[in-house]
CSV table of C-alpha atoms in Angstrom, one decimal:
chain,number,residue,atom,x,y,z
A,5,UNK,CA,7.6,-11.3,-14.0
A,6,UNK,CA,5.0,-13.5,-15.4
A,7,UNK,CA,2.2,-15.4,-13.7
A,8,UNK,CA,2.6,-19.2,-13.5
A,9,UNK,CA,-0.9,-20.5,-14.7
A,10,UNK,CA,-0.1,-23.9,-14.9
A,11,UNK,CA,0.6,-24.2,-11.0
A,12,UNK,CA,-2.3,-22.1,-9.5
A,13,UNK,CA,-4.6,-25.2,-9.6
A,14,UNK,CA,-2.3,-27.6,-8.2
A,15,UNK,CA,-1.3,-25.3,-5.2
A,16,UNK,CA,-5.4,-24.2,-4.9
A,17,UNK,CA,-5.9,-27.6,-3.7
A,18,UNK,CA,-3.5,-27.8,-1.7
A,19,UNK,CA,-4.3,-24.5,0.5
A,20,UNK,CA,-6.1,-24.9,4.2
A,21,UNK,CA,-8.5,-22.1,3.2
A,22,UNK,CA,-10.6,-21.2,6.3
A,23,UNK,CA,-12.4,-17.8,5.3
A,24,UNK,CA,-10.8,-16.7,1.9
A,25,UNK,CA,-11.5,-12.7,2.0
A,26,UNK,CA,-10.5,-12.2,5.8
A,27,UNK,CA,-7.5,-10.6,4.8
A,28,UNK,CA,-8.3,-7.9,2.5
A,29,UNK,CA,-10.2,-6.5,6.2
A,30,UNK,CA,-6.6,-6.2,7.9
A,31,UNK,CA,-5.2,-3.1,5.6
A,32,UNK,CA,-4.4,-0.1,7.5
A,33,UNK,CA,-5.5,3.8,6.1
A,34,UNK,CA,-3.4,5.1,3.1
A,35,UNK,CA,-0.4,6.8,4.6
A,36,UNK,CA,1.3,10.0,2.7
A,37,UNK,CA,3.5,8.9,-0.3
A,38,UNK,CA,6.7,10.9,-0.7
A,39,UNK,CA,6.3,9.9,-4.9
A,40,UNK,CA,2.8,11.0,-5.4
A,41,UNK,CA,0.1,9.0,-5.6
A,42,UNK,CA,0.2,5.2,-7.3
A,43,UNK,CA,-1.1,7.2,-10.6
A,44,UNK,CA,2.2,9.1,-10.7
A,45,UNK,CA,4.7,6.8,-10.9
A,46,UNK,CA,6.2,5.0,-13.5
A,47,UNK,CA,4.3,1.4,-14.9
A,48,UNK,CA,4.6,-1.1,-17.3
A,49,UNK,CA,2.7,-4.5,-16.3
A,50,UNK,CA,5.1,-7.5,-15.3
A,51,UNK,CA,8.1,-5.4,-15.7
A,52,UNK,CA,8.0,-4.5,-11.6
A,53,UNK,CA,12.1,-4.8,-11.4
A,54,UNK,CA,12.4,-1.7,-13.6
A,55,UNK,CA,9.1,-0.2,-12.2
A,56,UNK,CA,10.8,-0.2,-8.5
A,57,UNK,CA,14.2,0.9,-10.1
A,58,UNK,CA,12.5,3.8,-11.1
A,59,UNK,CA,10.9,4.3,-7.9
A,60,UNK,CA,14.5,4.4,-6.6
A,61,UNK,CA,15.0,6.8,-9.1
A,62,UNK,CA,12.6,9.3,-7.7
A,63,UNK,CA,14.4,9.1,-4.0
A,64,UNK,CA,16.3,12.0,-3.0
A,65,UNK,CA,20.3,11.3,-2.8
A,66,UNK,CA,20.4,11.6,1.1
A,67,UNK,CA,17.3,9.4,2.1
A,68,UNK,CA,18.0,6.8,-0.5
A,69,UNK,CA,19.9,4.8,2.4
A,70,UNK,CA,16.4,3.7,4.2
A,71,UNK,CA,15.0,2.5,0.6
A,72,UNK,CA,15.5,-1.0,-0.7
A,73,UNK,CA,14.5,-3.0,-3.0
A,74,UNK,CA,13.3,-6.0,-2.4
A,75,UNK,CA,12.7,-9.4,-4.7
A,76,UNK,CA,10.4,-12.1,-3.8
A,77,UNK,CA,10.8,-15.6,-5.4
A,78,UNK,CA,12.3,-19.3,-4.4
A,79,UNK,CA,14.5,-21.8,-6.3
A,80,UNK,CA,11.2,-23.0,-7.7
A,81,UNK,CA,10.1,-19.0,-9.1
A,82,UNK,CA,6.8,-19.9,-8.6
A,83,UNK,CA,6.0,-17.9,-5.4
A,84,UNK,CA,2.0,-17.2,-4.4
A,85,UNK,CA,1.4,-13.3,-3.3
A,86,UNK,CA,-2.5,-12.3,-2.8
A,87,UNK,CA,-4.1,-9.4,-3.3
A,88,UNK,CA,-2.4,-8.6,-6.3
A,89,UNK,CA,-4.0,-6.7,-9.0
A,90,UNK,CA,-3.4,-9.7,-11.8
A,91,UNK,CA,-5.4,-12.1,-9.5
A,92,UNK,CA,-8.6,-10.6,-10.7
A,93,UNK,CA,-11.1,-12.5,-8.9
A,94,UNK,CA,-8.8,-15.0,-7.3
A,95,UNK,CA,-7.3,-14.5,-4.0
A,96,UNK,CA,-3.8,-14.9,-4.8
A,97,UNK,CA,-1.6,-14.9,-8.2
A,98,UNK,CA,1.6,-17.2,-8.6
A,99,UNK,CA,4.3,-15.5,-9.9
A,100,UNK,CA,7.9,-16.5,-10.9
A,101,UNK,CA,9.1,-13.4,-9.0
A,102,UNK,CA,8.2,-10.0,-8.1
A,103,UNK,CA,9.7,-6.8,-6.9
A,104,UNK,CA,8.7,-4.3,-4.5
A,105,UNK,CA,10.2,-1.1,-3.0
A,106,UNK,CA,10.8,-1.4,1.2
A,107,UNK,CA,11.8,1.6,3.8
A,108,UNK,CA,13.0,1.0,6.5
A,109,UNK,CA,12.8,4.0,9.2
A,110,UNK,CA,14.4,4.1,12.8
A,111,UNK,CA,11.4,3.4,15.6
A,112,UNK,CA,8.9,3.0,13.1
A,113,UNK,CA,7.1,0.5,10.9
A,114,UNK,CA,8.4,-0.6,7.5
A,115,UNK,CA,6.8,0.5,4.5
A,116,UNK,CA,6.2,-1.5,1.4
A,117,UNK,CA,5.4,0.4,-2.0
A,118,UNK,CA,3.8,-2.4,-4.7
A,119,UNK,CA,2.7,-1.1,-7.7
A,120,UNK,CA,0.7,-4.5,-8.6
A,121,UNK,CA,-0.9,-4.5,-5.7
A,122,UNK,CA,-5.0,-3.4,-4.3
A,123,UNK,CA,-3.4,-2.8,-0.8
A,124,UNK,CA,-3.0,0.9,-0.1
A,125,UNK,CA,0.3,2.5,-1.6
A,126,UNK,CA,2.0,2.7,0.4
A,127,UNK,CA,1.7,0.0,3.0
A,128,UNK,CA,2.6,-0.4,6.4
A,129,UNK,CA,5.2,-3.5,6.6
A,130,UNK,CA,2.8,-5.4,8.7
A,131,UNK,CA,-0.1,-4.7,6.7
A,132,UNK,CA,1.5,-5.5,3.7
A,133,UNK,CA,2.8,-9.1,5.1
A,134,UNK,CA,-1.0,-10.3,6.5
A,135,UNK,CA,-2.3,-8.4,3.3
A,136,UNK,CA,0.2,-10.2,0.5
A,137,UNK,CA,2.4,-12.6,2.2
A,138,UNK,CA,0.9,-14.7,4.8
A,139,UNK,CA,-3.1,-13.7,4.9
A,140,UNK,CA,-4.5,-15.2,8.2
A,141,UNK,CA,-5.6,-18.6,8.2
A,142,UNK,CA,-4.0,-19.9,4.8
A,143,UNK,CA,-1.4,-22.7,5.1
A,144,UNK,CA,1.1,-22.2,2.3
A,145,UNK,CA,2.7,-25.4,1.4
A,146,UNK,CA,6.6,-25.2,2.4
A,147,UNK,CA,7.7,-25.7,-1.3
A,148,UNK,CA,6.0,-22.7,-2.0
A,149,UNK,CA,8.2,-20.4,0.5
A,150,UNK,CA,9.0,-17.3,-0.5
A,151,UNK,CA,12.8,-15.4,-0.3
A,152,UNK,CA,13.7,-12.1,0.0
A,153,UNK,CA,16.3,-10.4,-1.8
A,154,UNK,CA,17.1,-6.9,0.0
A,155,UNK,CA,19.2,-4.7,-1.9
A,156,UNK,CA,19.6,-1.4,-0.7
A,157,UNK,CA,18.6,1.8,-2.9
A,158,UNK,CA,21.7,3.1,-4.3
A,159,UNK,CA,23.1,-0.6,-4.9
A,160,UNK,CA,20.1,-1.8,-6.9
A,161,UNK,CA,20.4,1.6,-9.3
A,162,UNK,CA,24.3,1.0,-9.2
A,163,UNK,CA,23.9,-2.4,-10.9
A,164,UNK,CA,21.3,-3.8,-11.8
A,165,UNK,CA,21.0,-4.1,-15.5
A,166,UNK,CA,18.5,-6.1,-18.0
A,167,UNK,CA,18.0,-6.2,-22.0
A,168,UNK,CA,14.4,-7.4,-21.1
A,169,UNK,CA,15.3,-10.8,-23.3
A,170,UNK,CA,13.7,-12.9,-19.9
A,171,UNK,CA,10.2,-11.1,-21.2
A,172,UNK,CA,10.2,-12.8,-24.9
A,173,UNK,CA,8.5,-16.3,-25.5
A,174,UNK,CA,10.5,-18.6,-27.3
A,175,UNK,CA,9.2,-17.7,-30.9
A,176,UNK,CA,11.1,-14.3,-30.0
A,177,UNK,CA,7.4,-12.0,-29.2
A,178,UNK,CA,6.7,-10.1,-26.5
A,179,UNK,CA,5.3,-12.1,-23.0
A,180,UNK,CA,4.1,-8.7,-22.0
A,181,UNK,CA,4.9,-5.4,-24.4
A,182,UNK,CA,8.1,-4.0,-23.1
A,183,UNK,CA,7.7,-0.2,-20.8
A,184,UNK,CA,7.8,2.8,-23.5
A,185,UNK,CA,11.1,3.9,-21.7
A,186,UNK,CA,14.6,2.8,-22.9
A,187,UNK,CA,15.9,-0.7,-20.8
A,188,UNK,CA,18.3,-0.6,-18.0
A,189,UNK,CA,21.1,-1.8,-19.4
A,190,UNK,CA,24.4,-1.2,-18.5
A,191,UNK,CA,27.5,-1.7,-20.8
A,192,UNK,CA,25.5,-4.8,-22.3
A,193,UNK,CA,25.5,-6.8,-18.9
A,194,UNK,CA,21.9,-8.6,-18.6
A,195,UNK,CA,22.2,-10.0,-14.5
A,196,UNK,CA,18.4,-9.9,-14.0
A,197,UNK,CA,18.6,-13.7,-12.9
A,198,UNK,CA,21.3,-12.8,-10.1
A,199,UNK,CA,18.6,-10.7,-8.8
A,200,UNK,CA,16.0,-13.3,-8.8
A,201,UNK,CA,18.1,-16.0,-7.8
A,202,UNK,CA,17.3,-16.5,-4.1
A,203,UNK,CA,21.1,-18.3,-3.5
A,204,UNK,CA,22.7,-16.4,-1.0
A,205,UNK,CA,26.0,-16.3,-2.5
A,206,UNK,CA,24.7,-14.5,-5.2
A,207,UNK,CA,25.6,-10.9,-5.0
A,208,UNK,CA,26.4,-11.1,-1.5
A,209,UNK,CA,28.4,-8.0,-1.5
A,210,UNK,CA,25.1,-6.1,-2.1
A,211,UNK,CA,22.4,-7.7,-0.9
A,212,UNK,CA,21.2,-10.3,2.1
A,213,UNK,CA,18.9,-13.1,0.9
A,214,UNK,CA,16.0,-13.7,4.1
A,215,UNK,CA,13.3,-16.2,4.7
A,216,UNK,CA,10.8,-15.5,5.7
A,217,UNK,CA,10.5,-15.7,9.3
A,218,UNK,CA,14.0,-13.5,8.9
A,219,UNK,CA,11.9,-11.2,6.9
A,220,UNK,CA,8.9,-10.7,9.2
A,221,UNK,CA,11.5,-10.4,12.5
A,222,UNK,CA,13.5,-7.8,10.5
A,223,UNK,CA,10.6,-5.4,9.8
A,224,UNK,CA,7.7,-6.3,11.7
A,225,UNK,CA,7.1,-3.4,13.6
A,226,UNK,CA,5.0,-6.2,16.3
């Protein structure tokens, strides 16, 4: 993923900011994660698709069907998420997409697990939307929408596959220097973009493309 600098000023202006900082008061108390703490997991900045894969790597065989991961991006990539850790001292970061791990458990609030983020790791589903998504009074242009691609556990570590090559510039460097563990690539297949790509269509026999009021109903636990 890669932060779009050249469109944070333009949507800046056009945000209905009432009181900027309201919503990092709405996160709920750390809850218990099953992978350790955010320390022990798996990084490497901007590569989140393969950080969450191997999140999903970590989840026993016969809980893995209540794990999903879960992209965020638009036919535009250029989706706003706040409180993320690239922001610095800006509310929100634009990015082309982003990746996060969701579980979904029967009677109970969702969980969302976001290595970029400063919310609490995990985060309740709820939490996590009023915390990253849709902070309390901010209007979010409609071309700025985001999608969500939810592709359950076992799926996303049956096929997704990547050679990285959407992470080098044009002069062939590095955007951000590659994770120190070997790519996810399978048989030499690079479908990273059919991942991204918010078309329903698109791997429809795996995963279910929502917008976002499908999103919130689906796992709001309000």
């Amino acid at each position: 993923m890669v932060v779009k600098l050249q469109d944070y000023k333009y949507f800046a202006g056009r945000l209905n900011l009432i009181n900027q900082w309201s919503f990092d008061k709405q996160v709920g108390p750390h809850m218990a994660p099953p992978f350790g703490s955010r320390e022990d997991c798996d990084y490497a900045r901007c590569y989140c698709e393969e950080n969450v894969y191997r999140l999903c790597e970590k989840v026993p065989v016969t809980e893995r069907s209540r794990f999903f991961a879960v992209f965020i991006s638009n036919s535009d990539r250029c989706v706003p998420l706040f409180s993320q850790i690239a922001s610095g001292e800006r509310p929100f970061v634009l990015w082309d997409y982003h990746v996060v791990m969701l579980e979904q458990q029967d009677g109970k609030n969702a969980q969302i697990w976001d290595l970029d983020t400063r919310l609490p790791f995990p985060s309740s589903f709820d939490d996590y939307w009023i915390g990253s998504i849709q902070p309390k009074d901010w209007n979010i242009p409609p071309q700025y929408g985001r999608c969500f691609r939810v592709i359950p556990c076992a799926d996303y570590l049956t096929y997704f596959s990547s050679d990285r090559s959407h992470m080098k510039a044009e002069n062939g460097e590095w955007i951000a220097p590659p994770p120190n563990w070997e790519p996810i690539l399978k048989n030499g297949l690079n479908n990273i973009n059919n991942f991204i790509s918010m078309d329903p269509n698109v791997l429809s026999d795996i995963s279910v493309v929502l917008d976002e009021n499908d999103m919130n109903k689906r796992f709001s636990g309000n």
